[in-house]
Amino acid sequence: MNAFSDHFAFYKNLVEESLLRALPEPEMNWSENQIPRSLAIAMRYSLMSPGKRLRPVLLLAACDLMGGDLQSGLPFAVGLEMIHCYSLIHDDLPAMDNDSLRRGKPTNHMVFGESTAILAGDALLNEAFDQMAQSCHPNALKALRAISMRSGARGMIAGQTADIFSENANQNAPEVRYIHEHKTADLMIAAMEAGFILANADPNELAKAHEYGLKFGMAFQIADDLLDRFSDARHTGKACGKDDKKGKATWPSIYGNLKAKEDATLFIRDAVNAISFFGERSAFLKELALNQLNQLENMAVEVAN
Ligand code: GRG
């Protein structure tokens, strides 16, 4: 363990304790206000399976950097992780990516069936907004809007739609950038913006947060594309080698593996430059981005496309 991993673990523990508190108990009765046991169990199964918790950690770290109160960031960190988790459950469904492994475990629909998986995803999405709506923070509505815009039809769902329609279609560079920006980077941007908004950041500071989230998210998705080509389920906890089989638009499919790795490195450098504006206070977020760079550098990427 080092100072960075201790710091990461500190934020992650705060998130996981809050997720557990926010989840409905699997009740047996059909009395008012109780949730069907099968739904509560399916929600808990995916939400509490071992994810990295990257987005809520980003949100708390962003709030911390600006001197905000971590407790006031927690409902939004929980909400964002619930939104991310619903998107994974739905993405794994047969109608979308049809995956059977996620976070090292069978996907939600493999265990509970498709209808419960759809409902568990829907329920997590709505619970997310309920959690955030309980905040009494004066900037709560602004933070909530940053998250709703970036996760909705103008954000992650737009990216997912473009991703699905890219399969076996003519693909081009602007399209793959659009997909990466919206499917993946938007939730990272939302995390940074919400954390900064809750800490009363000014527009110039918010612009730096946006730039960090965008560039970190782009690099993260390119690394994910490369992992799909060069890693395996033992390492990633999900099936690999699927993007090319499905004819998906990815950074390596458009630019080749080596350029993809180089571009991801440049995105990380941009993210680090943006956050360095905050001097010493940016140490954690800088190291988080540089960790991504280390992973890329250690990745055995082949020259051939
Ligand atoms: C179904 C509306 C809808 C959206 C789906 C999240 C998503 C959008 C698709 C999942 C597939 C994918 C490759 C998404 C890009 C983002 C990404 C790499 C998600 C996985 O995030 P991690 O690695 O996962 O942070 P954990 O499990 O650690 O939380």
mmCIF file of N, CA, C and O in Angstrom, residues 159-172 175-176 179 243 246-250 253:
data_model
loop_
_atom_site.group_PDB
_atom_site.id
_atom_site.type_symbol
_atom_site.label_atom_id
_atom_site.label_comp_id
_atom_site.label_asym_id
_atom_site.label_seq_id
_atom_site.Cartn_x
_atom_site.Cartn_y
_atom_site.Cartn_z
ATOM 1 N N GLY A 159 -24.296 8.176 -26.532
ATOM 2 C CA GLY A 159 -23.090 7.421 -26.890
ATOM 3 C C GLY A 159 -23.381 5.946 -27.093
ATOM 4 O O GLY A 159 -22.875 5.313 -28.032
ATOM 5 N N GLN A 160 -24.235 5.412 -26.202
ATOM 6 C CA GLN A 160 -24.585 3.987 -26.318
ATOM 7 C C GLN A 160 -25.356 3.728 -27.614
ATOM 8 O O GLN A 160 -25.159 2.729 -28.295
ATOM 9 N N THR A 161 -26.234 4.661 -27.976
ATOM 10 C CA THR A 161 -27.018 4.514 -29.212
ATOM 11 C C THR A 161 -26.080 4.516 -30.420
ATOM 12 O O THR A 161 -26.175 3.644 -31.301
ATOM 13 N N ALA A 162 -25.144 5.470 -30.445
ATOM 14 C CA ALA A 162 -24.189 5.540 -31.564
ATOM 15 C C ALA A 162 -23.325 4.271 -31.602
ATOM 16 O O ALA A 162 -23.031 3.741 -32.684
ATOM 17 N N ASP A 163 -22.975 3.770 -30.434
ATOM 18 C CA ASP A 163 -22.155 2.553 -30.347
ATOM 19 C C ASP A 163 -22.883 1.358 -30.975
ATOM 20 O O ASP A 163 -22.341 0.615 -31.781
ATOM 21 N N ILE A 164 -24.160 1.215 -30.630
ATOM 22 C CA ILE A 164 -24.951 0.095 -31.156
ATOM 23 C C ILE A 164 -25.072 0.212 -32.683
ATOM 24 O O ILE A 164 -24.924 -0.752 -33.415
ATOM 25 N N PHE A 165 -25.318 1.459 -33.158
ATOM 26 C CA PHE A 165 -25.496 1.629 -34.600
ATOM 27 C C PHE A 165 -24.185 1.574 -35.377
ATOM 28 O O PHE A 165 -24.184 1.487 -36.592
ATOM 29 N N SER A 166 -23.057 1.603 -34.645
ATOM 30 C CA SER A 166 -21.761 1.530 -35.343
ATOM 31 C C SER A 166 -21.426 0.098 -35.757
ATOM 32 O O SER A 166 -20.541 -0.118 -36.572
ATOM 33 N N GLU A 167 -22.151 -0.865 -35.171
ATOM 34 C CA GLU A 167 -21.791 -2.270 -35.431
ATOM 35 C C GLU A 167 -21.933 -2.601 -36.905
ATOM 36 O O GLU A 167 -22.989 -2.386 -37.497
ATOM 37 N N ASN A 168 -20.849 -3.124 -37.468
ATOM 38 C CA ASN A 168 -20.817 -3.545 -38.873
ATOM 39 C C ASN A 168 -21.282 -2.464 -39.845
ATOM 40 O O ASN A 168 -21.875 -2.759 -40.874
ATOM 41 N N ALA A 169 -21.050 -1.205 -39.485
ATOM 42 C CA ALA A 169 -21.424 -0.101 -40.376
ATOM 43 C C ALA A 169 -20.142 0.608 -40.813
ATOM 44 O O ALA A 169 -19.078 0.327 -40.289
ATOM 45 N N ASN A 170 -20.262 1.522 -41.788
ATOM 46 C CA ASN A 170 -19.090 2.334 -42.158
ATOM 47 C C ASN A 170 -18.739 3.210 -40.966
ATOM 48 O O ASN A 170 -19.592 3.927 -40.456
ATOM 49 N N GLN A 171 -17.464 3.168 -40.562
ATOM 50 C CA GLN A 171 -17.109 3.925 -39.362
ATOM 51 C C GLN A 171 -16.090 4.995 -39.694
ATOM 52 O O GLN A 171 -15.291 4.816 -40.609
ATOM 53 N N ASN A 172 -16.116 6.082 -38.930
ATOM 54 C CA ASN A 172 -15.123 7.129 -39.171
ATOM 55 C C ASN A 172 -14.671 7.749 -37.852
ATOM 56 O O ASN A 172 -15.248 7.496 -36.794
ATOM 57 N N GLU A 175 -17.074 9.762 -35.599
ATOM 58 C CA GLU A 175 -18.067 8.894 -34.960
ATOM 59 C C GLU A 175 -17.481 8.213 -33.715
ATOM 60 O O GLU A 175 -18.111 8.174 -32.660
ATOM 61 N N VAL A 176 -16.250 7.697 -33.851
ATOM 62 C CA VAL A 176 -15.672 6.993 -32.703
ATOM 63 C C VAL A 176 -15.387 7.976 -31.575
ATOM 64 O O VAL A 176 -15.560 7.657 -30.388
ATOM 65 N N ILE A 179 -18.699 8.539 -29.834
ATOM 66 C CA ILE A 179 -19.063 7.393 -28.986
ATOM 67 C C ILE A 179 -18.278 7.430 -27.673
ATOM 68 O O ILE A 179 -18.845 7.312 -26.582
ATOM 69 N N ASP A 243 -15.300 -6.791 -29.393
ATOM 70 C CA ASP A 243 -15.527 -5.586 -30.214
ATOM 71 C C ASP A 243 -15.300 -5.881 -31.692
ATOM 72 O O ASP A 243 -16.112 -5.497 -32.542
ATOM 73 N N LYS A 246 -17.940 -8.109 -33.226
ATOM 74 C CA LYS A 246 -19.222 -7.422 -33.472
ATOM 75 C C LYS A 246 -19.080 -6.290 -34.472
ATOM 76 O O LYS A 246 -20.057 -5.625 -34.806
ATOM 77 N N GLY A 247 -17.848 -6.035 -34.931
ATOM 78 C CA GLY A 247 -17.617 -4.949 -35.891
ATOM 79 C C GLY A 247 -17.889 -3.588 -35.289
ATOM 80 O O GLY A 247 -18.469 -2.699 -35.923
ATOM 81 N N LYS A 248 -17.479 -3.380 -34.022
ATOM 82 C CA LYS A 248 -17.741 -2.097 -33.338
ATOM 83 C C LYS A 248 -16.718 -1.045 -33.729
ATOM 84 O O LYS A 248 -15.559 -1.373 -34.021
ATOM 85 N N ALA A 249 -17.151 0.217 -33.668
ATOM 86 C CA ALA A 249 -16.215 1.324 -33.908
ATOM 87 C C ALA A 249 -15.428 1.562 -32.624
ATOM 88 O O ALA A 249 -16.002 1.951 -31.604
ATOM 89 N N THR A 250 -14.131 1.290 -32.661
ATOM 90 C CA THR A 250 -13.285 1.548 -31.495
ATOM 91 C C THR A 250 -12.081 2.376 -31.956
ATOM 92 O O THR A 250 -11.811 2.461 -33.161
ATOM 93 N N SER A 253 -9.736 0.230 -33.902
ATOM 94 C CA SER A 253 -10.250 -0.216 -35.210
ATOM 95 C C SER A 253 -10.144 0.902 -36.242
ATOM 96 O O SER A 253 -10.018 0.653 -37.436
#
